[in-house]
Short mmCIF file of C-alpha atoms in Angstrom, two decimals:
data_model
loop_
_atom_site.label_atom_id
_atom_site.label_comp_id
_atom_site.label_asym_id
_atom_site.label_seq_id
_atom_site.Cartn_x
_atom_site.Cartn_y
_atom_site.Cartn_z
CA ARG A 1 8.83 -19.16 23.50
CA TRP A 2 8.96 -17.03 20.35
CA ARG A 3 9.63 -13.86 22.29
CA GLU A 4 12.77 -15.49 23.73
CA ARG A 5 13.83 -16.74 20.28
CA ILE A 6 13.33 -13.33 18.69
CA GLU A 7 15.34 -11.60 21.41
CA GLN A 8 18.25 -14.01 20.83
CA THR A 9 18.33 -13.72 17.04
CA GLU A 10 21.49 -15.11 15.46
CA PRO A 11 23.57 -13.19 12.87
CA GLY A 12 21.87 -13.07 9.49
CA ALA A 13 18.44 -13.79 10.96
CA ALA A 14 15.47 -11.47 10.93
CA THR A 15 12.03 -11.42 12.45
CA TRP A 16 9.27 -9.39 10.85
CA LEU A 17 6.25 -8.44 12.94
CA ALA A 18 2.77 -7.36 11.95
CA HIS A 19 0.69 -5.45 14.43
CA VAL A 20 -2.49 -3.46 14.73
CA GLY A 21 -1.92 -0.85 17.40
CA ALA A 22 -0.24 -2.68 20.26
CA ASP A 23 -1.64 -6.09 19.23
CA LEU A 24 0.77 -8.50 17.55
CA ILE A 25 -1.13 -10.23 14.75
CA GLY A 26 1.64 -12.13 13.01
CA PHE A 27 5.34 -12.72 12.49
CA CYS A 28 7.84 -14.30 10.10
CA HIS A 29 11.27 -15.50 11.27
CA VAL A 30 14.01 -16.24 8.73
CA HIS A 31 17.65 -17.24 9.14
CA PRO A 32 20.60 -18.68 7.27
CA SER A 33 20.16 -22.40 6.70
CA GLN A 34 21.91 -24.66 9.19
CA ASP A 35 21.76 -27.65 6.84
CA VAL A 36 25.22 -28.94 5.90
CA ASP A 37 24.17 -30.15 2.44
CA VAL A 38 23.05 -26.80 0.97
CA PRO A 39 25.06 -24.16 -0.87
CA PRO A 40 26.50 -21.29 1.18
CA HIS A 41 24.20 -18.30 1.67
CA THR A 42 21.07 -20.46 1.62
CA GLY A 43 18.32 -19.15 3.87
CA GLU A 44 15.07 -20.51 5.17
CA VAL A 45 11.81 -19.45 6.71
CA GLN A 46 11.83 -20.95 10.17
CA ALA A 47 8.35 -19.84 11.16
CA ILE A 48 5.44 -17.78 9.93
CA TYR A 49 2.25 -17.15 11.83
CA VAL A 50 -0.83 -14.96 11.45
CA ARG A 51 -3.65 -14.84 13.97
CA PRO A 52 -6.65 -16.74 12.62
CA ASP A 53 -8.91 -13.70 12.80
CA TYR A 54 -6.60 -11.95 10.28
CA ALA A 55 -6.30 -14.92 7.90
CA GLY A 56 -7.03 -14.06 4.29
CA ALA A 57 -6.17 -10.37 4.70
CA GLY A 58 -2.75 -10.64 2.99
CA ILE A 59 -0.75 -10.28 6.21
CA GLY A 60 1.04 -13.61 5.75
CA THR A 61 1.98 -12.73 2.19
CA LEU A 62 3.46 -9.41 3.27
CA LEU A 63 5.40 -11.05 6.10
CA LEU A 64 6.74 -13.77 3.82
CA GLU A 65 7.81 -11.23 1.19
CA ALA A 66 9.63 -9.17 3.84
CA GLY A 67 11.38 -12.27 5.14
CA ILE A 68 12.51 -13.37 1.70
CA ARG A 69 13.77 -9.86 0.86
CA SER A 70 15.82 -9.80 4.05
CA LEU A 71 17.49 -13.11 3.16
CA ARG A 72 18.58 -11.74 -0.21
#
């Protein structure tokens, strides 16, 4: 499901991937907010995921930071 979502990314959205070799170990997907009651240019993290065997290694933090930077 996420592969399809990533391939159809809307304008202003970004997906950041973390991998070790060819193995995907995490991702963060951000996009402009679709809420009608927020100021223009508001963004949000739609999803963030890190494989459990990489939890605690700082991968999620790096993905989140990349996602936030891309929304700026």
